[in-house]
Amino acid sequence: MTTEEIDVLFEEVISKKAIYTQLEGISEDKIYNIRKGRIKVTLGDKLNILYQLKRIEIIKTNEPA
């Protein structure tokens, strides 16, 4: 998954109403500020939110990258 694909998926889920109720450790104010573009969201934060919402999953393999 590319960073562009992550950005698109993140923008899709962050626009949903009351999404903060499904997230642990992320307040309503933070979601509001993300939507308004007042704070910059790191790739790690985006992945965390997508993971908590079960929009992505992490699969561990023993194969080298």
mmCIF file of N, CA, C and O in Angstrom:
data_model
loop_
_atom_site.group_PDB
_atom_site.id
_atom_site.type_symbol
_atom_site.label_atom_id
_atom_site.label_comp_id
_atom_site.label_asym_id
_atom_site.label_seq_id
_atom_site.Cartn_x
_atom_site.Cartn_y
_atom_site.Cartn_z
ATOM 1 N N MET A 1 0.856 -1.171 0.000
ATOM 2 C CA MET A 1 0.000 0.000 0.000
ATOM 3 C C MET A 1 0.903 1.235 0.000
ATOM 4 O O MET A 1 1.805 1.342 0.812
ATOM 5 N N THR A 2 0.627 2.147 -0.885
ATOM 6 C CA THR A 2 1.438 3.361 -0.976
ATOM 7 C C THR A 2 0.939 4.419 -0.003
ATOM 8 O O THR A 2 -0.194 4.327 0.508
ATOM 9 N N THR A 3 1.751 5.437 0.219
ATOM 10 C CA THR A 3 1.328 6.528 1.116
ATOM 11 C C THR A 3 0.144 7.288 0.521
ATOM 12 O O THR A 3 -0.700 7.783 1.273
ATOM 13 N N GLU A 4 0.060 7.349 -0.793
ATOM 14 C CA GLU A 4 -1.083 8.015 -1.425
ATOM 15 C C GLU A 4 -2.369 7.250 -1.156
ATOM 16 O O GLU A 4 -3.414 7.847 -0.886
ATOM 17 N N GLU A 5 -2.298 5.930 -1.235
ATOM 18 C CA GLU A 5 -3.470 5.100 -0.943
ATOM 19 C C GLU A 5 -3.880 5.230 0.523
ATOM 20 O O GLU A 5 -5.073 5.277 0.840
ATOM 21 N N ILE A 6 -2.898 5.315 1.402
ATOM 22 C CA ILE A 6 -3.180 5.503 2.824
ATOM 23 C C ILE A 6 -3.854 6.852 3.042
ATOM 24 O O ILE A 6 -4.835 6.949 3.780
ATOM 25 N N ASP A 7 -3.359 7.902 2.378
ATOM 26 C CA ASP A 7 -3.953 9.239 2.498
ATOM 27 C C ASP A 7 -5.408 9.245 2.047
ATOM 28 O O ASP A 7 -6.271 9.822 2.721
ATOM 29 N N VAL A 8 -5.693 8.596 0.926
ATOM 30 C CA VAL A 8 -7.065 8.550 0.401
ATOM 31 C C VAL A 8 -7.988 7.821 1.372
ATOM 32 O O VAL A 8 -9.078 8.305 1.694
ATOM 33 N N LEU A 9 -7.554 6.678 1.854
ATOM 34 C CA LEU A 9 -8.356 5.898 2.791
ATOM 35 C C LEU A 9 -8.560 6.661 4.094
ATOM 36 O O LEU A 9 -9.661 6.684 4.656
ATOM 37 N N PHE A 10 -7.505 7.338 4.564
ATOM 38 C CA PHE A 10 -7.598 8.120 5.797
ATOM 39 C C PHE A 10 -8.618 9.249 5.647
ATOM 40 O O PHE A 10 -9.458 9.452 6.525
ATOM 41 N N GLU A 11 -8.551 9.977 4.552
ATOM 42 C CA GLU A 11 -9.496 11.078 4.328
ATOM 43 C C GLU A 11 -10.932 10.566 4.261
ATOM 44 O O GLU A 11 -11.860 11.234 4.721
ATOM 45 N N GLU A 12 -11.100 9.388 3.717
ATOM 46 C CA GLU A 12 -12.433 8.780 3.632
ATOM 47 C C GLU A 12 -12.996 8.491 5.029
ATOM 48 O O GLU A 12 -14.139 8.819 5.318
ATOM 49 N N VAL A 13 -12.195 7.881 5.885
ATOM 50 C CA VAL A 13 -12.713 7.494 7.202
ATOM 51 C C VAL A 13 -12.789 8.666 8.168
ATOM 52 O O VAL A 13 -13.674 8.701 9.020
ATOM 53 N N ILE A 14 -11.893 9.632 8.036
ATOM 54 C CA ILE A 14 -11.864 10.745 8.994
ATOM 55 C C ILE A 14 -13.067 11.678 8.798
ATOM 56 O O ILE A 14 -13.465 12.390 9.710
ATOM 57 N N SER A 15 -13.680 11.622 7.621
ATOM 58 C CA SER A 15 -14.817 12.501 7.344
ATOM 59 C C SER A 15 -16.130 11.974 7.925
ATOM 60 O O SER A 15 -17.126 12.690 7.950
ATOM 61 N N LYS A 16 -16.133 10.738 8.398
ATOM 62 C CA LYS A 16 -17.364 10.164 8.951
ATOM 63 C C LYS A 16 -17.693 10.785 10.305
ATOM 64 O O LYS A 16 -16.808 11.051 11.105
ATOM 65 N N LYS A 17 -18.958 10.977 10.558
ATOM 66 C CA LYS A 17 -19.408 11.582 11.818
ATOM 67 C C LYS A 17 -19.179 10.652 13.000
ATOM 68 O O LYS A 17 -19.326 9.447 12.883
ATOM 69 N N ALA A 18 -18.829 11.247 14.121
ATOM 70 C CA ALA A 18 -18.645 10.563 15.407
ATOM 71 C C ALA A 18 -17.637 9.417 15.325
ATOM 72 O O ALA A 18 -17.737 8.453 16.069
ATOM 73 N N ILE A 19 -16.663 9.530 14.446
ATOM 74 C CA ILE A 19 -15.666 8.479 14.284
ATOM 75 C C ILE A 19 -14.818 8.341 15.545
ATOM 76 O O ILE A 19 -14.330 7.267 15.868
ATOM 77 N N TYR A 20 -14.656 9.424 16.290
ATOM 78 C CA TYR A 20 -13.826 9.414 17.500
ATOM 79 C C TYR A 20 -14.353 8.444 18.557
ATOM 80 O O TYR A 20 -13.591 7.975 19.400
ATOM 81 N N THR A 21 -15.635 8.106 18.506
ATOM 82 C CA THR A 21 -16.189 7.177 19.503
ATOM 83 C C THR A 21 -15.653 5.767 19.325
ATOM 84 O O THR A 21 -15.713 4.967 20.249
ATOM 85 N N GLN A 22 -15.118 5.469 18.145
ATOM 86 C CA GLN A 22 -14.576 4.152 17.860
ATOM 87 C C GLN A 22 -13.062 4.092 18.051
ATOM 88 O O GLN A 22 -12.451 3.060 17.824
ATOM 89 N N LEU A 23 -12.463 5.209 18.446
ATOM 90 C CA LEU A 23 -11.011 5.287 18.550
ATOM 91 C C LEU A 23 -10.564 5.430 19.989
ATOM 92 O O LEU A 23 -11.133 6.206 20.752
ATOM 93 N N GLU A 24 -9.520 4.716 20.332
ATOM 94 C CA GLU A 24 -8.952 4.795 21.671
ATOM 95 C C GLU A 24 -7.771 5.756 21.640
ATOM 96 O O GLU A 24 -6.892 5.660 20.789
ATOM 97 N N GLY A 25 -7.777 6.716 22.563
ATOM 98 C CA GLY A 25 -6.661 7.637 22.680
ATOM 99 C C GLY A 25 -6.704 8.822 21.735
ATOM 100 O O GLY A 25 -5.723 9.562 21.631
ATOM 101 N N ILE A 26 -7.808 9.015 21.036
ATOM 102 C CA ILE A 26 -7.939 10.137 20.113
ATOM 103 C C ILE A 26 -9.243 10.858 20.425
ATOM 104 O O ILE A 26 -10.314 10.281 20.366
ATOM 105 N N SER A 27 -9.118 12.128 20.777
ATOM 106 C CA SER A 27 -10.273 12.893 21.239
ATOM 107 C C SER A 27 -11.092 13.465 20.082
ATOM 108 O O SER A 27 -10.633 13.533 18.940
ATOM 109 N N GLU A 28 -12.282 13.894 20.425
ATOM 110 C CA GLU A 28 -13.160 14.554 19.462
ATOM 111 C C GLU A 28 -12.495 15.830 18.939
ATOM 112 O O GLU A 28 -12.573 16.137 17.753
ATOM 113 N N ASP A 29 -11.814 16.555 19.836
ATOM 114 C CA ASP A 29 -11.132 17.787 19.436
ATOM 115 C C ASP A 29 -10.031 17.514 18.414
ATOM 116 O O ASP A 29 -9.845 18.274 17.470
ATOM 117 N N LYS A 30 -9.273 16.439 18.619
ATOM 118 C CA LYS A 30 -8.196 16.110 17.684
ATOM 119 C C LYS A 30 -8.766 15.781 16.313
ATOM 120 O O LYS A 30 -8.235 16.234 15.294
ATOM 121 N N ILE A 31 -9.845 15.009 16.268
ATOM 122 C CA ILE A 31 -10.479 14.676 14.986
ATOM 123 C C ILE A 31 -10.975 15.947 14.306
ATOM 124 O O ILE A 31 -10.786 16.134 13.100
ATOM 125 N N TYR A 32 -11.582 16.843 15.078
ATOM 126 C CA TYR A 32 -12.069 18.115 14.533
ATOM 127 C C TYR A 32 -10.919 18.913 13.926
ATOM 128 O O TYR A 32 -11.027 19.436 12.820
ATOM 129 N N ASN A 33 -9.809 19.002 14.653
ATOM 130 C CA ASN A 33 -8.659 19.755 14.168
ATOM 131 C C ASN A 33 -8.015 19.102 12.946
ATOM 132 O O ASN A 33 -7.517 19.799 12.059
ATOM 133 N N ILE A 34 -8.046 17.783 12.877
ATOM 134 C CA ILE A 34 -7.543 17.084 11.687
ATOM 135 C C ILE A 34 -8.419 17.426 10.486
ATOM 136 O O ILE A 34 -7.919 17.742 9.403
ATOM 137 N N ARG A 35 -9.717 17.378 10.673
ATOM 138 C CA ARG A 35 -10.647 17.681 9.575
ATOM 139 C C ARG A 35 -10.475 19.107 9.064
ATOM 140 O O ARG A 35 -10.593 19.361 7.870
ATOM 141 N N LYS A 36 -10.222 20.042 9.973
ATOM 142 C CA LYS A 36 -10.070 21.452 9.610
ATOM 143 C C LYS A 36 -8.667 21.783 9.123
ATOM 144 O O LYS A 36 -8.409 22.917 8.731
ATOM 145 N N GLY A 37 -7.749 20.808 9.158
ATOM 146 C CA GLY A 37 -6.389 21.028 8.694
ATOM 147 C C GLY A 37 -5.538 21.849 9.641
ATOM 148 O O GLY A 37 -4.527 22.417 9.240
ATOM 149 N N ARG A 38 -5.920 21.903 10.894
ATOM 150 C CA ARG A 38 -5.195 22.700 11.883
ATOM 151 C C ARG A 38 -3.967 21.998 12.432
ATOM 152 O O ARG A 38 -3.080 22.649 12.956
ATOM 153 N N ILE A 39 -3.948 20.675 12.345
ATOM 154 C CA ILE A 39 -2.777 19.929 12.803
ATOM 155 C C ILE A 39 -2.341 18.980 11.699
ATOM 156 O O ILE A 39 -3.162 18.490 10.917
ATOM 157 N N LYS A 40 -1.042 18.743 11.650
ATOM 158 C CA LYS A 40 -0.503 17.811 10.667
ATOM 159 C C LYS A 40 -0.544 16.409 11.258
ATOM 160 O O LYS A 40 -0.173 16.191 12.400
ATOM 161 N N VAL A 41 -1.009 15.465 10.472
ATOM 162 C CA VAL A 41 -1.139 14.087 10.924
ATOM 163 C C VAL A 41 0.014 13.281 10.337
ATOM 164 O O VAL A 41 0.231 13.286 9.125
ATOM 165 N N THR A 42 0.740 12.595 11.201
ATOM 166 C CA THR A 42 1.851 11.780 10.729
ATOM 167 C C THR A 42 1.335 10.501 10.085
ATOM 168 O O THR A 42 0.185 10.093 10.314
ATOM 169 N N LEU A 43 2.194 9.867 9.327
ATOM 170 C CA LEU A 43 1.835 8.595 8.724
ATOM 171 C C LEU A 43 1.505 7.574 9.806
ATOM 172 O O LEU A 43 0.551 6.799 9.679
ATOM 173 N N GLY A 44 2.248 7.595 10.905
ATOM 174 C CA GLY A 44 1.993 6.682 12.015
ATOM 175 C C GLY A 44 0.614 6.885 12.619
ATOM 176 O O GLY A 44 -0.080 5.919 12.943
ATOM 177 N N ASP A 45 0.207 8.147 12.786
ATOM 178 C CA ASP A 45 -1.135 8.438 13.312
ATOM 179 C C ASP A 45 -2.219 7.945 12.352
ATOM 180 O O ASP A 45 -3.241 7.411 12.770
ATOM 181 N N LYS A 46 -1.989 8.145 11.061
ATOM 182 C CA LYS A 46 -2.964 7.675 10.069
ATOM 183 C C LYS A 46 -3.103 6.158 10.127
ATOM 184 O O LYS A 46 -4.213 5.631 10.124
ATOM 185 N N LEU A 47 -1.956 5.476 10.179
ATOM 186 C CA LEU A 47 -1.994 4.019 10.253
ATOM 187 C C LEU A 47 -2.669 3.546 11.531
ATOM 188 O O LEU A 47 -3.433 2.572 11.508
ATOM 189 N N ASN A 48 -2.413 4.224 12.640
ATOM 190 C CA ASN A 48 -3.039 3.873 13.916
ATOM 191 C C ASN A 48 -4.559 3.983 13.824
ATOM 192 O O ASN A 48 -5.284 3.079 14.229
ATOM 193 N N ILE A 49 -5.036 5.071 13.268
ATOM 194 C CA ILE A 49 -6.479 5.283 13.141
ATOM 195 C C ILE A 49 -7.089 4.239 12.209
ATOM 196 O O ILE A 49 -8.123 3.632 12.528
ATOM 197 N N LEU A 50 -6.467 4.002 11.074
ATOM 198 C CA LEU A 50 -6.986 3.006 10.135
ATOM 199 C C LEU A 50 -6.981 1.613 10.744
ATOM 200 O O LEU A 50 -7.912 0.834 10.536
ATOM 201 N N TYR A 51 -5.950 1.297 11.513
ATOM 202 C CA TYR A 51 -5.865 -0.010 12.163
ATOM 203 C C TYR A 51 -6.974 -0.169 13.209
ATOM 204 O O TYR A 51 -7.631 -1.200 13.272
ATOM 205 N N GLN A 52 -7.183 0.871 14.033
ATOM 206 C CA GLN A 52 -8.229 0.803 15.058
ATOM 207 C C GLN A 52 -9.616 0.645 14.446
ATOM 208 O O GLN A 52 -10.494 0.021 15.043
ATOM 209 N N LEU A 53 -9.809 1.214 13.275
ATOM 210 C CA LEU A 53 -11.105 1.117 12.599
ATOM 211 C C LEU A 53 -11.229 -0.149 11.746
ATOM 212 O O LEU A 53 -12.209 -0.325 11.041
ATOM 213 N N LYS A 54 -10.183 -0.992 11.812
ATOM 214 C CA LYS A 54 -10.153 -2.253 11.072
ATOM 215 C C LYS A 54 -10.241 -2.056 9.557
ATOM 216 O O LYS A 54 -10.794 -2.877 8.836
ATOM 217 N N ARG A 55 -9.673 -0.952 9.087
ATOM 218 C CA ARG A 55 -9.614 -0.688 7.648
ATOM 219 C C ARG A 55 -8.330 -1.232 7.041
ATOM 220 O O ARG A 55 -8.232 -1.370 5.825
ATOM 221 N N ILE A 56 -7.336 -1.514 7.901
ATOM 222 C CA ILE A 56 -6.109 -2.166 7.473
ATOM 223 C C ILE A 56 -5.759 -3.228 8.505
ATOM 224 O O ILE A 56 -6.238 -3.182 9.640
ATOM 225 N N GLU A 57 -4.943 -4.181 8.115
ATOM 226 C CA GLU A 57 -4.468 -5.172 9.070
ATOM 227 C C GLU A 57 -2.967 -5.360 8.858
ATOM 228 O O GLU A 57 -2.436 -5.089 7.782
ATOM 229 N N ILE A 58 -2.316 -5.816 9.885
ATOM 230 C CA ILE A 58 -0.879 -6.050 9.839
ATOM 231 C C ILE A 58 -0.651 -7.548 9.806
ATOM 232 O O ILE A 58 -1.171 -8.283 10.643
ATOM 233 N N ILE A 59 0.115 -7.983 8.835
ATOM 234 C CA ILE A 59 0.404 -9.401 8.671
ATOM 235 C C ILE A 59 1.905 -9.594 8.804
ATOM 236 O O ILE A 59 2.685 -8.978 8.078
ATOM 237 N N LYS A 60 2.295 -10.436 9.736
ATOM 238 C CA LYS A 60 3.703 -10.717 9.945
ATOM 239 C C LYS A 60 4.099 -11.928 9.104
ATOM 240 O O LYS A 60 3.426 -12.950 9.122
ATOM 241 N N THR A 61 5.193 -11.754 8.359
ATOM 242 C CA THR A 61 5.726 -12.865 7.583
ATOM 243 C C THR A 61 7.192 -13.064 7.943
ATOM 244 O O THR A 61 7.841 -12.163 8.491
ATOM 245 N N ASN A 62 7.719 -14.200 7.634
ATOM 246 C CA ASN A 62 9.126 -14.484 7.880
ATOM 247 C C ASN A 62 9.984 -14.241 6.647
ATOM 248 O O ASN A 62 11.160 -14.526 6.646
ATOM 249 N N GLU A 63 9.377 -13.713 5.620
ATOM 250 C CA GLU A 63 10.109 -13.439 4.376
ATOM 251 C C GLU A 63 10.832 -12.107 4.481
ATOM 252 O O GLU A 63 10.302 -11.151 5.049
ATOM 253 N N PRO A 64 12.047 -12.019 3.931
ATOM 254 C CA PRO A 64 12.758 -10.742 3.958
ATOM 255 C C PRO A 64 12.073 -9.721 3.064
ATOM 256 O O PRO A 64 11.431 -10.076 2.069
ATOM 257 N N ALA A 65 12.196 -8.462 3.416
ATOM 258 C CA ALA A 65 11.530 -7.396 2.670
ATOM 259 C C ALA A 65 12.183 -7.090 1.359
ATOM 260 O O ALA A 65 13.227 -7.333 1.019
#
